[in-house]
mmCIF file of C-alpha atoms in Angstrom:
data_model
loop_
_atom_site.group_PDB
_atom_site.id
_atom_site.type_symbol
_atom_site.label_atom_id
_atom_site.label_comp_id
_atom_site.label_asym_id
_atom_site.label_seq_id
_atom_site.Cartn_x
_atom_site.Cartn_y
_atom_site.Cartn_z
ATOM 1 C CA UNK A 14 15.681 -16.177 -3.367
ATOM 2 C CA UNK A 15 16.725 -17.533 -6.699
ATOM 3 C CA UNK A 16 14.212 -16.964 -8.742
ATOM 4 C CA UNK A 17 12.371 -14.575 -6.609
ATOM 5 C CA UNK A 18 9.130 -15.441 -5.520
ATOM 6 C CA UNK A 19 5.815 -13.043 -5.744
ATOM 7 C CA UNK A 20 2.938 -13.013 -2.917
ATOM 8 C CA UNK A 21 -0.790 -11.912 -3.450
ATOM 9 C CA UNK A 22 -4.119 -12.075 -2.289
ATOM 10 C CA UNK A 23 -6.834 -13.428 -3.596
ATOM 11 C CA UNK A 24 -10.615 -13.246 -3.067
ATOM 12 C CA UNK A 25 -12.106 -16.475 -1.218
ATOM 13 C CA UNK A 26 -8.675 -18.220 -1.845
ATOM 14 C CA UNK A 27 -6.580 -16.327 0.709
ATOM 15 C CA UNK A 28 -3.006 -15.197 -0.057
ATOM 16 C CA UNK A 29 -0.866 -17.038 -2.318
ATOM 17 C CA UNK A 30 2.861 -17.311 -3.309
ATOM 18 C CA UNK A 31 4.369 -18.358 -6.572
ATOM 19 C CA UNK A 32 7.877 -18.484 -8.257
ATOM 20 C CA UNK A 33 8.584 -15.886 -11.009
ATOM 21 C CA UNK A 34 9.672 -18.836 -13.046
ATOM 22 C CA UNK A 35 9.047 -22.363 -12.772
ATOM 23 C CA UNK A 36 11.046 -25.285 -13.229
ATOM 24 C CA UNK A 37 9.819 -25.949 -16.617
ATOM 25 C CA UNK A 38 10.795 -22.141 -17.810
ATOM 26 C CA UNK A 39 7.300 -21.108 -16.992
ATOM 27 C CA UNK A 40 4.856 -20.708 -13.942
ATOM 28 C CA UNK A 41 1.769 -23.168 -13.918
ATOM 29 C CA UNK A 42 -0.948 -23.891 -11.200
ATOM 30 C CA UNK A 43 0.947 -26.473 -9.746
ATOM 31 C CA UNK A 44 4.228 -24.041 -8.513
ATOM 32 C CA UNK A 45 1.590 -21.842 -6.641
ATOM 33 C CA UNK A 46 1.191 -22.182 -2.891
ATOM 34 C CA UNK A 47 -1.185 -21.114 -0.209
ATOM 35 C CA UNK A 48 0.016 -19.068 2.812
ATOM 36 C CA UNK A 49 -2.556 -17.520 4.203
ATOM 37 C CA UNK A 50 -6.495 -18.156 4.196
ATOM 38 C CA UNK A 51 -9.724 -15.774 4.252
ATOM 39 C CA UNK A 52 -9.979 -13.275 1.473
ATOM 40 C CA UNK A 53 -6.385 -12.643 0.524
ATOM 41 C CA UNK A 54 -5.150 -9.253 1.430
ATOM 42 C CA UNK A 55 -1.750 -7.696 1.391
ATOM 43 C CA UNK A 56 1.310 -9.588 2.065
ATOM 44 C CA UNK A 57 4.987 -8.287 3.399
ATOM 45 C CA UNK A 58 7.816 -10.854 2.764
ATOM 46 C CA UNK A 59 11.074 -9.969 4.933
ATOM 47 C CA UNK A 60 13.393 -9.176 2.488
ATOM 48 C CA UNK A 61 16.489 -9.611 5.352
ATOM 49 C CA UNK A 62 14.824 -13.166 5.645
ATOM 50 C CA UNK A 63 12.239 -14.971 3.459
ATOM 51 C CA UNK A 64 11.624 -17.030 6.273
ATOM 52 C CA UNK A 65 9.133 -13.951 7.549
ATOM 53 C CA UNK A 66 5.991 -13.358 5.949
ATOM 54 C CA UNK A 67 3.267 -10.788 6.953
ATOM 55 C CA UNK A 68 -0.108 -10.888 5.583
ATOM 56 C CA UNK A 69 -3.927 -10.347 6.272
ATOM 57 C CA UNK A 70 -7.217 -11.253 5.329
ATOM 58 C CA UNK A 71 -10.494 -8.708 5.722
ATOM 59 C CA UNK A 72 -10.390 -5.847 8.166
ATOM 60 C CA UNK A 73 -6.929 -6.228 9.306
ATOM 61 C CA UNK A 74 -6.654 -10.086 10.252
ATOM 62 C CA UNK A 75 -3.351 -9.960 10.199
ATOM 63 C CA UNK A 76 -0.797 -13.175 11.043
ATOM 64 C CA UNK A 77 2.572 -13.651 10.688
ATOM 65 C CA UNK A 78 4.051 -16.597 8.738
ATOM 66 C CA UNK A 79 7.246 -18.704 9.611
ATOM 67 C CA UNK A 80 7.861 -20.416 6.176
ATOM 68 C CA UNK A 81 11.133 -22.155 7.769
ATOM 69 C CA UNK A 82 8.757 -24.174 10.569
ATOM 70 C CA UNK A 83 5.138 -23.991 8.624
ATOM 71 C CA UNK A 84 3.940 -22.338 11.594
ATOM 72 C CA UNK A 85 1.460 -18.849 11.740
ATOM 73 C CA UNK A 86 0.683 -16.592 14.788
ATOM 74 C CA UNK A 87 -2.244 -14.582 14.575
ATOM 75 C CA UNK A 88 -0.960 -10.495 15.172
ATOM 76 C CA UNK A 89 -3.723 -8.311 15.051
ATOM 77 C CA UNK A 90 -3.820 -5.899 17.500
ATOM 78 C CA UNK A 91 -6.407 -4.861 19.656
ATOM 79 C CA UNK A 92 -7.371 -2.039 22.412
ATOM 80 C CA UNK A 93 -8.027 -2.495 25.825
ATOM 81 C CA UNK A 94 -11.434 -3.377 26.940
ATOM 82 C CA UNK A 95 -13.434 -0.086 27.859
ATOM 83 C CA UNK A 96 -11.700 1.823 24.894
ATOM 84 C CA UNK A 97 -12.854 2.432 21.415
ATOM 85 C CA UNK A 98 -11.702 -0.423 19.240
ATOM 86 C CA UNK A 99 -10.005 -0.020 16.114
ATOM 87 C CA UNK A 100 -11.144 0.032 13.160
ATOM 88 C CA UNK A 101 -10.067 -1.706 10.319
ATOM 89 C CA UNK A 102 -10.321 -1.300 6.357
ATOM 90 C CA UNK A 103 -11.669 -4.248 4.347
ATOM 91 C CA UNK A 104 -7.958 -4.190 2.781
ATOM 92 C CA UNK A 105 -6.223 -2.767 5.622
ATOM 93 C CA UNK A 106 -3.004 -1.627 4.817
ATOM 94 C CA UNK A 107 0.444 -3.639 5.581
ATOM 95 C CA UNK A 108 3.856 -2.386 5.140
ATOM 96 C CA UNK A 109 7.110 -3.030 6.829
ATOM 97 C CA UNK A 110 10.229 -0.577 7.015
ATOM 98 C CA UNK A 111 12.783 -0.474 4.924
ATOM 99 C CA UNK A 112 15.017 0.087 7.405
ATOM 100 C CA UNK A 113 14.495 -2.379 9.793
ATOM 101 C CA UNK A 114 12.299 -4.834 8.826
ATOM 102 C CA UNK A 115 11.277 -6.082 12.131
ATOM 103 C CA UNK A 116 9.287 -3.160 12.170
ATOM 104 C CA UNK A 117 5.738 -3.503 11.062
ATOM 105 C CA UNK A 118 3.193 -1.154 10.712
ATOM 106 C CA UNK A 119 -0.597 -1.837 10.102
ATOM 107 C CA UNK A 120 -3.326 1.216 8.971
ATOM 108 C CA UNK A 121 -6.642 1.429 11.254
ATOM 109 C CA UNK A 122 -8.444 4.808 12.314
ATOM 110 C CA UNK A 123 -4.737 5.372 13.784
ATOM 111 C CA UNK A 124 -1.259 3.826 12.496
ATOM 112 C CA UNK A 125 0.206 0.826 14.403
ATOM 113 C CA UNK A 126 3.653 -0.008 14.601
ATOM 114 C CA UNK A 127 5.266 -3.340 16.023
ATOM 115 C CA UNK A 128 8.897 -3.348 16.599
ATOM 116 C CA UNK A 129 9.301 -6.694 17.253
ATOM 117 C CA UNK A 130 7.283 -8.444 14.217
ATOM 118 C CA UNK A 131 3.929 -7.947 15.754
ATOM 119 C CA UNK A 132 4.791 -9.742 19.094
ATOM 120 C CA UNK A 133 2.794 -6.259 20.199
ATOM 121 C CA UNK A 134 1.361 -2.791 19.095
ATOM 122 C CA UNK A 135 2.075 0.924 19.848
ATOM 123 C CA UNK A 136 -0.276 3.349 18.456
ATOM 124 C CA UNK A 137 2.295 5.599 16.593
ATOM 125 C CA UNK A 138 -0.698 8.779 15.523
ATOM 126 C CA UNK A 139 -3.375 10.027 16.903
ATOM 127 C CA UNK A 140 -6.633 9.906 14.889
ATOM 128 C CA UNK A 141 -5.175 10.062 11.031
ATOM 129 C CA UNK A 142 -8.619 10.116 9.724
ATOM 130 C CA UNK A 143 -11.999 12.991 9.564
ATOM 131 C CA UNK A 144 -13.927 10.365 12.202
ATOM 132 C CA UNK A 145 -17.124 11.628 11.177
ATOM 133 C CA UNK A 146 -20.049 10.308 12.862
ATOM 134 C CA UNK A 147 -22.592 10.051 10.099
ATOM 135 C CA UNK A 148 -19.653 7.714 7.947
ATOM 136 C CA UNK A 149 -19.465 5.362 11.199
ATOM 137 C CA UNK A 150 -23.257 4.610 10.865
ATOM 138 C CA UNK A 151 -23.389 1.728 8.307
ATOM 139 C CA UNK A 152 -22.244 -1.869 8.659
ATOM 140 C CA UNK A 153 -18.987 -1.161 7.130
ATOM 141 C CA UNK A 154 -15.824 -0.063 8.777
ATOM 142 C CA UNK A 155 -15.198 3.696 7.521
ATOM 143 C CA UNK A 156 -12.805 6.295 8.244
ATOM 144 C CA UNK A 157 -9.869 3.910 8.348
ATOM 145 C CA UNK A 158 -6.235 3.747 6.873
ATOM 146 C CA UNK A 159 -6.049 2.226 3.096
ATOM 147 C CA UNK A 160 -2.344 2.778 2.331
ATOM 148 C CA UNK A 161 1.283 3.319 4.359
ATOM 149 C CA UNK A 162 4.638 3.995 2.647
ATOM 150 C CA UNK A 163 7.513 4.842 4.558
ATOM 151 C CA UNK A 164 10.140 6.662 2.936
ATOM 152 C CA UNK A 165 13.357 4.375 2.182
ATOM 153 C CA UNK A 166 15.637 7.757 2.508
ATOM 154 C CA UNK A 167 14.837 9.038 5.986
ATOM 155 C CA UNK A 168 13.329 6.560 8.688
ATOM 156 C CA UNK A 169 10.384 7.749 10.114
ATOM 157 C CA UNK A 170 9.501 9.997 7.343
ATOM 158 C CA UNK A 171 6.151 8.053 6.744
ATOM 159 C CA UNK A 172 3.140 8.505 4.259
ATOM 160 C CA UNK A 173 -0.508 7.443 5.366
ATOM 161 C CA UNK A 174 -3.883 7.552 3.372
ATOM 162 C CA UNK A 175 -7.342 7.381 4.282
ATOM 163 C CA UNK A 176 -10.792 5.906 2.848
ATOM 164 C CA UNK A 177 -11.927 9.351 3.657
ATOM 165 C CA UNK A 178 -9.348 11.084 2.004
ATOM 166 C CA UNK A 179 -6.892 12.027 4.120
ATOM 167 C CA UNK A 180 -3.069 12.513 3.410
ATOM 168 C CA UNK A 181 -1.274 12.508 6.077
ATOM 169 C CA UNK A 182 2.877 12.441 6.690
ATOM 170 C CA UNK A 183 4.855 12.534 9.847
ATOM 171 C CA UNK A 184 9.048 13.560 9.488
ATOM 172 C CA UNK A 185 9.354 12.206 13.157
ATOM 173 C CA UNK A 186 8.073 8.691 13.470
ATOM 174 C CA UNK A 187 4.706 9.666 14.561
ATOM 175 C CA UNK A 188 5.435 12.425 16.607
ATOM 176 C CA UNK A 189 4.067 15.444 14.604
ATOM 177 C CA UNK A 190 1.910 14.419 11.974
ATOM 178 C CA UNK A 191 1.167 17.390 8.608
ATOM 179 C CA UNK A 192 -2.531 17.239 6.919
ATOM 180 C CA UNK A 193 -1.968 17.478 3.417
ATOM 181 C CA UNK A 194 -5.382 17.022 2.211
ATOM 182 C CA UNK A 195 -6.090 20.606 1.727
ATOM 183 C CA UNK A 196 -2.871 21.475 -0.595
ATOM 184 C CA UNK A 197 -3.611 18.567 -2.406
ATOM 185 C CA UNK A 198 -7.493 19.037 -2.757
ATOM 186 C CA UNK A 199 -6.235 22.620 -4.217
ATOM 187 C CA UNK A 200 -3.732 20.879 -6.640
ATOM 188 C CA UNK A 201 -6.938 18.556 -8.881
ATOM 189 C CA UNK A 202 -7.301 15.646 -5.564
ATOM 190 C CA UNK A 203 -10.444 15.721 -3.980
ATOM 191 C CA UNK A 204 -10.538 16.641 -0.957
ATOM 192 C CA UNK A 205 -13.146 13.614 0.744
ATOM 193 C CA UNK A 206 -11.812 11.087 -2.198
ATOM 194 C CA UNK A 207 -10.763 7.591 -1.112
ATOM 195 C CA UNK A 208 -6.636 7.276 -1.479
ATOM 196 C CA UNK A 209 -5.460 4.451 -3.172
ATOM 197 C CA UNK A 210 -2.067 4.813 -2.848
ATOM 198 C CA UNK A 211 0.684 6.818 -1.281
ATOM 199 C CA UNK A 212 4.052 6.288 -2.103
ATOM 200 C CA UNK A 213 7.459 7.850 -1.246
ATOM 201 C CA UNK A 214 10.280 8.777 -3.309
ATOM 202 C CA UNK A 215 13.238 6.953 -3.707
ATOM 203 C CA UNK A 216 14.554 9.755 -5.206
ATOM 204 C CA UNK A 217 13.603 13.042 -3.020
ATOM 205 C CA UNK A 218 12.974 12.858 0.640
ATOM 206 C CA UNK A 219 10.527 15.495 0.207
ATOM 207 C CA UNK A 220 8.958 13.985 -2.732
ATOM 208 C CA UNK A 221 5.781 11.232 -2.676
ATOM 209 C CA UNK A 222 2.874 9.845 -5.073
ATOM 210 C CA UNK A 223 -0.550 9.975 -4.252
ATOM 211 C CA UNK A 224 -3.482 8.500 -6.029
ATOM 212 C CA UNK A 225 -7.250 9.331 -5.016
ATOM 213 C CA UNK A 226 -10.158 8.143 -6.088
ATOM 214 C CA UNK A 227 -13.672 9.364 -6.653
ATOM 215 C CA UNK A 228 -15.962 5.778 -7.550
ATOM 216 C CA UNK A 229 -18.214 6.959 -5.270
ATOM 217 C CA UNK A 230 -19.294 9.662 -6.531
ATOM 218 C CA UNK A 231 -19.848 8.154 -9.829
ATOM 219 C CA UNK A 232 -16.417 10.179 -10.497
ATOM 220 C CA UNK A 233 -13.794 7.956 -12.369
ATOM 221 C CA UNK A 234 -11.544 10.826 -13.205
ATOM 222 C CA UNK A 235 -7.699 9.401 -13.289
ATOM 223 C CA UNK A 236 -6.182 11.398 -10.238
ATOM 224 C CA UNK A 237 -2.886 11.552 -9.538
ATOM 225 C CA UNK A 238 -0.655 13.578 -7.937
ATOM 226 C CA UNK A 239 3.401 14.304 -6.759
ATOM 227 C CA UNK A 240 4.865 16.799 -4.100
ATOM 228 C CA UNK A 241 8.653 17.495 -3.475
ATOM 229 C CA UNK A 242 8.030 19.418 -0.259
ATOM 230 C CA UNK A 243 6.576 16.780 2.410
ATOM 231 C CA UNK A 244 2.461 17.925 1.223
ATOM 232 C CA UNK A 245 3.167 21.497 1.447
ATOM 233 C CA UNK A 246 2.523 21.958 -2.622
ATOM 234 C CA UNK A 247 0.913 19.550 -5.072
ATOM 235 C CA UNK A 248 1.518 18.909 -8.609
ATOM 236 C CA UNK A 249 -1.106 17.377 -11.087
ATOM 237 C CA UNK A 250 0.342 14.855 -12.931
ATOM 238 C CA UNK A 251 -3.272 13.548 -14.480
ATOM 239 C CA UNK A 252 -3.013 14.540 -18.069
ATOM 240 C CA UNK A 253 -3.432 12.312 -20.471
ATOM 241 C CA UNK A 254 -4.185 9.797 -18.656
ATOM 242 C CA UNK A 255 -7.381 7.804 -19.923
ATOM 243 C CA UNK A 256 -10.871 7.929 -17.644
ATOM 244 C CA UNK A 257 -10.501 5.880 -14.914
ATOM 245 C CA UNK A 258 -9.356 5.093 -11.846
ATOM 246 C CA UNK A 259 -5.563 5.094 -10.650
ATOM 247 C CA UNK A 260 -5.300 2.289 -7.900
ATOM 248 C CA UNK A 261 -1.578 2.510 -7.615
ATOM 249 C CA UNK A 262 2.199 4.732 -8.635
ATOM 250 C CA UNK A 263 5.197 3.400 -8.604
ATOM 251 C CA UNK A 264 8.469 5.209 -9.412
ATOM 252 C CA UNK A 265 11.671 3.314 -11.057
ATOM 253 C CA UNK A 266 14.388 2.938 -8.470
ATOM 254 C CA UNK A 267 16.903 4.376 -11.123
ATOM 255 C CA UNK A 268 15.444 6.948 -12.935
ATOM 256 C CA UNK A 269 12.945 9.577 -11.323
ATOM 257 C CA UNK A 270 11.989 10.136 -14.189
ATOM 258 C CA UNK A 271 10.138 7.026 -14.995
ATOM 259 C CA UNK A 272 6.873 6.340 -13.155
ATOM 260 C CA UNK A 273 4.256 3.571 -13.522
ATOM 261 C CA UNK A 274 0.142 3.794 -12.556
ATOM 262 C CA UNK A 275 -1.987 0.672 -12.439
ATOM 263 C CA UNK A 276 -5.543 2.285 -13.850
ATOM 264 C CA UNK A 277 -9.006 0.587 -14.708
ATOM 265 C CA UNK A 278 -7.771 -0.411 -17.694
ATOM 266 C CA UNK A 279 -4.079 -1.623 -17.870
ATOM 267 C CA UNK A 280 -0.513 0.467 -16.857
ATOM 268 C CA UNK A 281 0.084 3.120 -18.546
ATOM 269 C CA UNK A 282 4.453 4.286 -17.793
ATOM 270 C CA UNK A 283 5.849 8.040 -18.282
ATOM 271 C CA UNK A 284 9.150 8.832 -19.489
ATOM 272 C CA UNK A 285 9.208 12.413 -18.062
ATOM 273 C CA UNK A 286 8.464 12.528 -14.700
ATOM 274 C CA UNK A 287 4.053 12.483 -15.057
ATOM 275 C CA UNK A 288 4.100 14.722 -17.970
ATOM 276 C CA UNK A 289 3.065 12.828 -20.420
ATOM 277 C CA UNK A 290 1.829 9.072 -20.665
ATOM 278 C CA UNK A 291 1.640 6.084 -22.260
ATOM 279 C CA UNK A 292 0.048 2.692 -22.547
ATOM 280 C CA UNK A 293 2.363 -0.332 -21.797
ATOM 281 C CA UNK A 294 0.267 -2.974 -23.592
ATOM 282 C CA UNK A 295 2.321 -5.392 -25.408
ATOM 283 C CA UNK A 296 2.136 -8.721 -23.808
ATOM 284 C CA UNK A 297 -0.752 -7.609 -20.909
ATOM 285 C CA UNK A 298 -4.084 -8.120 -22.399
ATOM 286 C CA UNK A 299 -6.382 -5.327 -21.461
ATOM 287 C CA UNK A 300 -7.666 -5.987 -17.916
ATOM 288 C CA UNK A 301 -9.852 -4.603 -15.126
ATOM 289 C CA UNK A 302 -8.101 -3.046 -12.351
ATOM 290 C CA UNK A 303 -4.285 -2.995 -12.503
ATOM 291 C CA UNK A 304 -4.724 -2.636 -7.879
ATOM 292 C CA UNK A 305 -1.129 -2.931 -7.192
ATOM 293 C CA UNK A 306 2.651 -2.373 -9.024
ATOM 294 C CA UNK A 307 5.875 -2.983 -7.542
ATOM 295 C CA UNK A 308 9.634 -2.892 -8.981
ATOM 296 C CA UNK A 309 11.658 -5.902 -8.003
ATOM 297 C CA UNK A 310 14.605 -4.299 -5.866
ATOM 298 C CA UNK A 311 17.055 -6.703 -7.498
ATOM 299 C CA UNK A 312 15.997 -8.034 -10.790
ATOM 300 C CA UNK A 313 13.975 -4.682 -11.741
ATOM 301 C CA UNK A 314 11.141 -6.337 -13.211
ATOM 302 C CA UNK A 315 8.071 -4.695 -12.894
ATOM 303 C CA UNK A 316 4.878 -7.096 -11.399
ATOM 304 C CA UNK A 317 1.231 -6.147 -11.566
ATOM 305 C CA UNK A 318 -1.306 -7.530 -9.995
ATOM 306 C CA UNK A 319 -5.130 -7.677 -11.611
ATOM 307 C CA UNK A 320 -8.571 -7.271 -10.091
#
């Protein structure tokens, strides 16, 4: 679309859309439009065909959106009756392929994947996350998926994270998965710290970002971390990075070199691969929780969203 358009959620106010410029050279209130309801979660625009939207509000209330016809159809999978039923983060994950975006895949204790826009569900893992029994026993849904990137180089090389702190990839679509928690743990990640993001290389088939946190713990060490052999071996790309959380990576589509991580307190960019780092704060005001990043694939702006 011409200009582009950007999709969010938003808490109490569901999930939005707006124009990256408005008609008047700038975006106000009134170019802003609603497309989803509940508390806005994440949101997956076919980018084949605008005219598909995905999104969700809490624990994986997922619909999909025909913005041709105005119409939604509510998507979210479900077990049979008799077996366990998922379970679902508060911001359950969302991601479609890059290679065919008819396929959808949605994070519970297990990854789902729909490949027929959601019309129905395979379970494409077996249990991704530790399914402890004494994190099941409070009134929120633990042990669950929190993050899904699928690598844009190799289909069904795909990247899953846990609340529990799981890292988990799969080279065959699901077939075989690899637990990379421990490598990682030994690399500066936490073994049993919530992942905020995993992302895959554009770059390196073998290469992905992972960010972990450790809030829970009273822990707000930055954590961040990059492999280039599918999990096997981790690399601590932390320094200099200020204290706080890392909610999100994203690497340039051009230059491997150049990386991005939304923190507690703004997005700080690296010229050299996670080496060093650097504030980006001319223009962004400082803010609480930079939660999610992503490079337009045409325009190559870089979008941010805020807590």
């Amino acid at each position: 679309e011409e200009p582009y358009h950007i999709y969010g959620g938003t808490q109490d106010n569901g999930s939005i859309k707006f124009p990256s410029q408005g008609p008047a050279g700038f975006i106000t209130e009134e170019t802003w439009t609603s497309v989803g309801g509940g508390d806005g979660m994440f949101n997956q625009v076919d980018p084949e065909d605008s005219r598909w939207l995905y999104n969700a509000s809490q624990n994986g209330a997922v619909q999909r959106v025909d913005q041709k016809n105005g119409t939604s159809k509510f998507i979210r999978p479900s077990r049979p009756k008799g077996q366990p039923a998922y379970r679902f983060n508060w911001t359950a994950p969302l991601h479609l392929s890059p290679h065919n975006s008819r396929i959808v895949y949605l994070g519970a204790q297990v990854l789902l994947r729909s490949l027929n826009r959601g019309d129905s569900w395979q379970e494409a893992s077996p249990e991704l996350t530790t399914n402890d029994p004494e994190k099941l026993k409070g009134n929120i849904e633990f042990c669950t998926l929190t993050t899904i990137s699928e690598s844009p180089l190799r289909p069904g090389l795909i990247w899953c994270g846990t609340d529990d702190g799981k890292i988990q990839v799969t080279k065959d679509g699901g077939a075989t998965w690899f637990d990379a928690t421990s490598p990682a743990a030994a690399a500066g990640g936490p073994a049993d710290y919530y992942v905020t993001r995993v992302a895959a290389s554009s770059h390196a088939e073998g290469r992905a970002y992972v960010a972990k946190a450790g809030w829970h713990r009273d822990d707000y060490r930055p954590v961040v971390l990059r492999t280039d052999d599918f999990g096997a071996n981790w690399t601590d790309l932390s320094a200099g990075l200020p204290e706080g959380t890392v909610y999100v990576v994203a690497e340039d589509r051009r230059n491997p070199g150049l990386l991005f991580v939304g923190t507690e307190s703004g997005v700080y960019a690296s010229l050299d691969g996670g080496k060093s780092w650097a504030a980006m704060g001319k223009g962004l005001p400082p803010v609480a929780m930079v939660q999610d990043m992503l490079i337009h694939p045409r325009e190559n702006d870089l979008i941010a969203a805020t807590h």
